[in-house]
Amino acid sequence: ALVAACPEIEKATFNGQWGDGSKNFPLPVLEVTKGECYRLRFLGLMSAAKPYFNVSIEGHSVQVLGQSSATTTAASEFSVRAGEGVDVILCANQSQNALQHDYSMTMKYVGQTGAKSFSGIVRYPQNVAVVAAAEQIGSPVLGKDKFDMSTCEVEYVFDMRDSIVDYKRPTIDLGGKASRQSADNIPLSNRKAALLVNDSYPGPLVEAIEGQLICVTVNNNFVSDPVSLHWHGQHMKGFPAFDGIYGVTQGAINPGESMVYRWRANAGTAWWHGHMQALQADKGLKGPIVIHAKNDPHKHLYSEERIVTLSDEWVDPGMCLRAEGAQPGNPVCAEIEKATWNGQWGDGSDEYPWPKVTVEQGKCYRLRFIGMMGQAQNFQIQIAGHNMTLIAVDGADVVPVQVSSFNLHAGERADIVVCADQEPGNYLMSSIYDLATFLETAPAPKLPRVDSSKFWAFLNYAGHT
């Protein structure tokens, strides 16, 4: 129902941008090249069902594709309704001057109580390289059936498959009693249905140098899970269609289908994770991203790097992370079950040894911490006997500052320089979920007791057992 205090519509965006032509809010632009034809895929993401937009482009007619792409209808205007997709063919066949020429694109909102127009621009630029730009905004040029993989500077292939794992160390294989077990040999209490990429947990590292074109081919071989992947911390400048937001920038990659994600890398520590459904990351669909800066202002502080991922772990995320929370009669789990360091939980036993981050005496290391938690809000991190220097937060460089501990929230990244300047040994690394510490001894009425809110690993000097 309409509310009298609010207008039926305030603003409308085209590819996430509204503009009025001012310096601060320029009109959204769709760039095309004279002589080329484009398939434009319009998607109505409006929240209300009945209103719609009529779209027209000055000086151009389009061919509206029917349900079968073999049938088209010529039109000077076409309608886009909520939740519907409309594919049209636009041929850039108008004249242009020596620099550029802009043609107005009008998106007229037709509502229940009135109409309102919003504007954009179809631009013929001087630069002959706009064919690539058109592909980047998600409007492939007709006749280019496949992306030219030879333009990729860094390539990865993600093979997605269902797996049964031990949730305390999903893919870690340390040999002996700590060997990776087949599904039937994993204790039932530890047996987890996981979604893995390249049979690893966390998933494979995506690594590149700032500015390089990264291409990730995703092959969805899951039994029933459709997917999309979000590249958390990568800005996707010029490549918004590959940001991986299901229902906004892309549809699902269904089982048996593939997609090539591509973007130019921005420097910093980041991570990728499933973005089709919230529980997919908790089932294993996540991994690190490291983009090395061309000019690292902190390079003189360290000689090597290590990645340190932290994640809370659940045998059955679908049961434990229920949206309705801990209510009487609702069999949700405790606030936290276990947490892993680089995919490994340990208690010092033969079956579950302590996780280790191995270093060499005399060297300084950039430790790239990544908070891959799904339920746990944060971990307090400390390393015994060693100074820590914070040099970057969420991929952005900061003025180096020495810290004795730091707080790593879900989704955050913190880059720490640690020098192995102590006597060889094993030095305790602790991650404490401080918000759950009181639940170790004093459970609340709607919050069950936790076994522990503290999870440990060791900074291990190479050669010391």
XYZ file of N, CA and C in Angstrom, residues 351-462:
336
model
N 45.215 -37.584 16.951
C 44.219 -37.455 15.886
C 44.058 -36.003 15.446
N 44.207 -35.087 16.396
C 43.998 -33.663 16.100
C 45.153 -32.842 16.676
N 46.314 -32.880 16.006
C 47.473 -32.108 16.482
C 47.183 -30.607 16.442
N 47.980 -29.845 17.176
C 47.821 -28.398 17.147
C 48.123 -27.859 15.750
N 47.350 -26.904 15.260
C 47.730 -26.222 14.012
C 49.036 -25.457 14.209
N 49.804 -25.327 13.131
C 51.087 -24.623 13.211
C 51.219 -23.631 12.053
N 51.864 -22.521 12.344
C 52.327 -21.583 11.320
C 53.841 -21.600 11.418
N 54.509 -22.203 10.431
C 55.951 -22.454 10.519
C 56.749 -21.291 9.943
N 57.784 -20.878 10.690
C 58.654 -19.776 10.290
C 60.106 -20.200 10.486
N 61.026 -19.416 9.944
C 62.449 -19.665 10.122
C 63.051 -18.567 10.979
N 63.886 -18.972 11.919
C 64.514 -18.010 12.821
C 65.316 -16.986 12.024
N 65.167 -15.728 12.407
C 65.912 -14.658 11.758
C 65.177 -13.971 10.635
N 64.019 -14.485 10.227
C 63.254 -13.880 9.151
C 62.028 -13.151 9.713
N 61.593 -12.137 8.959
C 60.365 -11.425 9.294
C 59.290 -11.772 8.277
N 58.049 -11.888 8.751
C 56.954 -12.395 7.933
C 55.768 -11.439 7.930
N 55.155 -11.333 6.771
C 53.858 -10.666 6.664
C 52.789 -11.744 6.815
N 52.089 -11.726 7.930
C 51.012 -12.676 8.175
C 49.704 -12.032 7.765
N 49.077 -12.605 6.745
C 47.817 -12.066 6.225
C 46.657 -12.812 6.900
N 46.095 -12.219 7.938
C 44.976 -12.823 8.662
C 43.670 -12.505 7.939
N 42.837 -13.545 7.783
C 41.539 -13.385 7.117
C 40.466 -13.996 8.001
N 39.470 -13.198 8.369
C 38.355 -13.687 9.181
C 37.260 -14.262 8.303
N 37.201 -15.589 8.200
C 36.230 -16.263 7.343
C 35.053 -16.824 8.147
N 34.735 -16.162 9.261
C 33.688 -16.693 10.131
C 32.294 -16.468 9.527
N 31.373 -17.369 9.924
C 29.991 -17.213 9.505
C 29.083 -16.788 10.642
N 29.309 -17.329 11.834
C 28.496 -17.023 13.004
C 29.281 -16.194 14.029
N 30.489 -16.617 14.342
C 31.311 -15.893 15.321
C 31.576 -14.473 14.820
N 31.373 -13.504 15.703
C 31.505 -12.115 15.282
C 32.954 -11.659 15.202
N 33.816 -12.194 16.057
C 35.194 -11.716 16.079
C 36.082 -12.695 16.838
N 37.375 -12.576 16.617
C 38.382 -13.265 17.411
C 39.426 -12.240 17.861
N 39.822 -12.334 19.121
C 40.948 -11.557 19.638
C 42.216 -12.377 19.422
N 43.199 -11.813 18.710
C 44.390 -12.550 18.295
C 45.620 -12.070 19.066
N 46.401 -13.039 19.570
C 47.673 -12.748 20.220
C 48.703 -13.798 19.818
N 50.002 -13.410 19.845
C 51.107 -14.342 19.609
C 52.087 -14.181 20.756
N 52.314 -15.243 21.491
C 53.162 -15.174 22.680
C 54.611 -14.865 22.308
N 55.235 -13.961 23.078
C 56.661 -13.716 22.963
C 57.114 -12.958 21.752
N 56.199 -12.435 20.962
C 56.578 -11.755 19.722
C 55.807 -10.442 19.580
N 56.529 -9.435 19.094
C 55.875 -8.180 18.751
C 55.119 -8.342 17.429
N 54.038 -7.614 17.296
C 53.267 -7.611 16.055
C 53.143 -6.170 15.578
N 53.339 -5.969 14.280
C 53.205 -4.634 13.688
C 52.100 -4.668 12.647
N 51.043 -3.925 12.883
C 49.909 -3.863 11.962
C 50.255 -2.938 10.804
N 50.156 -3.444 9.554
C 50.534 -2.635 8.389
C 49.405 -2.459 7.383
N 48.318 -3.232 7.503
C 47.203 -3.086 6.562
C 45.932 -3.623 7.204
N 44.810 -2.994 6.861
C 43.505 -3.416 7.342
C 42.549 -3.456 6.161
N 41.897 -4.589 5.977
C 40.932 -4.759 4.880
C 41.527 -4.367 3.534
N 42.786 -4.727 3.331
C 43.432 -4.506 2.044
C 44.042 -3.135 1.860
N 43.850 -2.237 2.820
C 44.377 -0.873 2.703
C 45.574 -0.689 3.635
N 46.653 -0.120 3.104
C 47.842 0.129 3.914
C 47.533 1.135 5.018
N 48.156 0.938 6.184
C 48.061 1.892 7.286
C 49.461 2.234 7.755
N 49.578 3.314 8.515
C 50.860 3.643 9.133
C 51.201 2.531 10.118
N 52.374 1.906 9.990
C 52.701 0.775 10.872
C 52.573 1.136 12.348
N 51.924 0.245 13.083
C 51.749 0.456 14.512
C 51.942 -0.865 15.228
N 52.716 -0.846 16.305
C 52.965 -2.073 17.059
C 51.783 -2.352 17.972
N 51.337 -3.620 17.999
C 50.194 -4.019 18.808
C 50.542 -5.293 19.565
N 49.908 -5.474 20.712
C 50.085 -6.709 21.475
C 48.986 -7.710 21.162
N 47.853 -7.212 20.638
C 46.747 -8.061 20.187
C 45.924 -7.253 19.202
N 45.062 -7.926 18.464
C 44.168 -7.204 17.566
C 42.870 -7.988 17.422
N 41.845 -7.282 17.001
C 40.500 -7.822 16.879
C 40.205 -8.107 15.417
N 39.861 -9.333 15.088
C 39.548 -9.717 13.715
C 38.083 -10.094 13.644
N 37.278 -9.249 12.998
C 35.858 -9.514 12.842
C 35.603 -10.360 11.596
N 34.392 -10.897 11.522
C 34.006 -11.696 10.361
C 34.126 -10.856 9.097
N 34.816 -11.393 8.102
C 35.005 -10.708 6.831
C 36.190 -9.778 6.788
N 36.777 -9.467 7.949
C 37.891 -8.522 7.984
C 39.219 -9.208 7.665
N 40.176 -8.356 7.268
C 41.541 -8.823 7.053
C 42.500 -7.887 7.789
N 43.530 -8.463 8.374
C 44.554 -7.675 9.061
C 45.918 -8.241 8.693
N 46.804 -7.387 8.203
C 48.155 -7.802 7.826
C 49.118 -7.391 8.926
N 49.832 -8.379 9.466
C 50.692 -8.199 10.625
C 52.112 -8.631 10.260
N 53.101 -7.830 10.645
C 54.493 -8.239 10.490
C 54.978 -8.810 11.815
N 55.513 -10.040 11.750
C 56.064 -10.718 12.919
C 57.471 -11.190 12.562
N 58.429 -10.866 13.393
C 59.812 -11.310 13.184
C 60.113 -12.505 14.089
N 60.675 -13.551 13.496
C 61.038 -14.750 14.256
C 62.396 -14.505 14.910
N 62.372 -13.693 15.963
C 63.607 -13.242 16.592
C 63.813 -13.837 17.982
N 63.104 -14.920 18.281
C 63.230 -15.562 19.580
C 63.989 -16.893 19.445
N 64.258 -17.513 20.575
C 64.881 -18.829 20.547
C 63.935 -19.821 19.868
N 64.465 -20.765 19.080
C 63.589 -21.731 18.417
C 62.673 -22.439 19.405
N 61.440 -22.603 19.010
C 60.448 -23.245 19.870
C 59.077 -23.128 19.257
N 58.062 -23.430 20.041
C 56.671 -23.280 19.646
C 56.034 -22.216 20.538
N 55.502 -21.169 19.912
C 54.948 -20.049 20.661
C 53.442 -19.977 20.417
N 52.697 -19.881 21.505
C 51.244 -19.963 21.445
C 50.644 -18.815 20.636
N 49.769 -19.180 19.698
C 48.938 -18.222 18.975
C 47.501 -18.470 19.438
N 46.860 -17.450 19.956
C 45.520 -17.639 20.506
C 44.495 -16.805 19.751
N 43.324 -17.385 19.559
C 42.173 -16.664 19.026
C 41.031 -16.892 20.006
N 40.531 -15.811 20.565
C 39.521 -15.894 21.607
C 38.250 -15.204 21.130
N 37.160 -15.959 21.121
C 35.860 -15.380 20.811
C 35.316 -14.810 22.114
N 35.718 -13.579 22.399
C 35.465 -13.017 23.730
C 33.983 -12.844 24.046
N 33.149 -12.687 23.041
C 31.718 -12.520 23.288
C 31.069 -13.806 23.801
N 31.759 -14.920 23.643
C 31.208 -16.199 24.097
C 31.934 -16.743 25.324
N 32.937 -16.044 25.817
C 33.741 -16.566 26.933
C 32.890 -16.845 28.168
N 31.946 -15.965 28.475
C 31.136 -16.174 29.684
C 30.269 -17.422 29.579
N 30.009 -17.886 28.348
C 29.169 -19.066 28.161
C 29.898 -20.365 28.497
N 31.206 -20.281 28.741
C 31.938 -21.469 29.188
C 31.485 -21.905 30.584
N 31.105 -20.957 31.400
C 30.761 -21.281 32.805
C 29.379 -20.811 33.215
N 28.817 -19.853 32.470
C 27.533 -19.285 32.893
C 26.585 -19.168 31.713
N 26.037 -20.280 31.273
C 25.115 -20.220 30.133
C 23.898 -19.355 30.430
N 23.447 -18.638 29.416
C 22.263 -17.796 29.548
C 21.024 -18.620 29.222
N 19.823 -18.127 29.581
C 18.604 -18.907 29.342
C 18.417 -19.339 27.896
N 18.792 -18.504 26.953
C 18.588 -18.849 25.545
C 19.907 -19.091 24.816
N 20.990 -19.201 25.560
C 22.291 -19.445 24.958
C 22.959 -20.615 25.679
N 23.076 -21.774 25.020
C 23.675 -22.944 25.673
C 25.146 -22.716 26.010
N 25.643 -23.534 26.924
C 27.053 -23.485 27.301
C 27.927 -23.884 26.124
N 29.083 -23.236 26.000
C 30.049 -23.602 24.966
C 31.182 -24.383 25.610
N 31.739 -25.331 24.858
C 32.881 -26.098 25.371
C 34.083 -25.187 25.590
N 34.314 -24.294 24.637
C 35.427 -23.364 24.761
C 35.215 -22.205 23.803
N 35.681 -21.045 24.214
C 35.689 -19.873 23.331
C 37.113 -19.550 22.891
N 38.047 -20.434 23.231
C 39.466 -20.190 22.966
C 40.000 -21.283 22.042
N 40.739 -20.853 21.030
C 41.244 -21.787 20.029
C 42.699 -21.424 19.746
N 43.550 -22.467 19.703
C 44.978 -22.219 19.692
C 45.679 -22.851 18.487
N 46.774 -22.203 18.131
C 47.741 -22.741 17.181
C 49.117 -22.375 17.740
N 50.166 -22.761 17.011
C 51.522 -22.427 17.478
C 52.334 -21.832 16.339
N 53.068 -20.768 16.672
C 54.090 -20.250 15.780
C 55.285 -21.170 15.952
N 55.527 -21.971 14.940
C 56.512 -23.043 15.023
C 57.789 -22.644 14.289
N 58.907 -22.653 15.006
C 60.196 -22.411 14.370
C 60.624 -23.689 13.661
N 60.930 -23.576 12.383
C 61.271 -24.740 11.565
C 62.370 -25.560 12.227
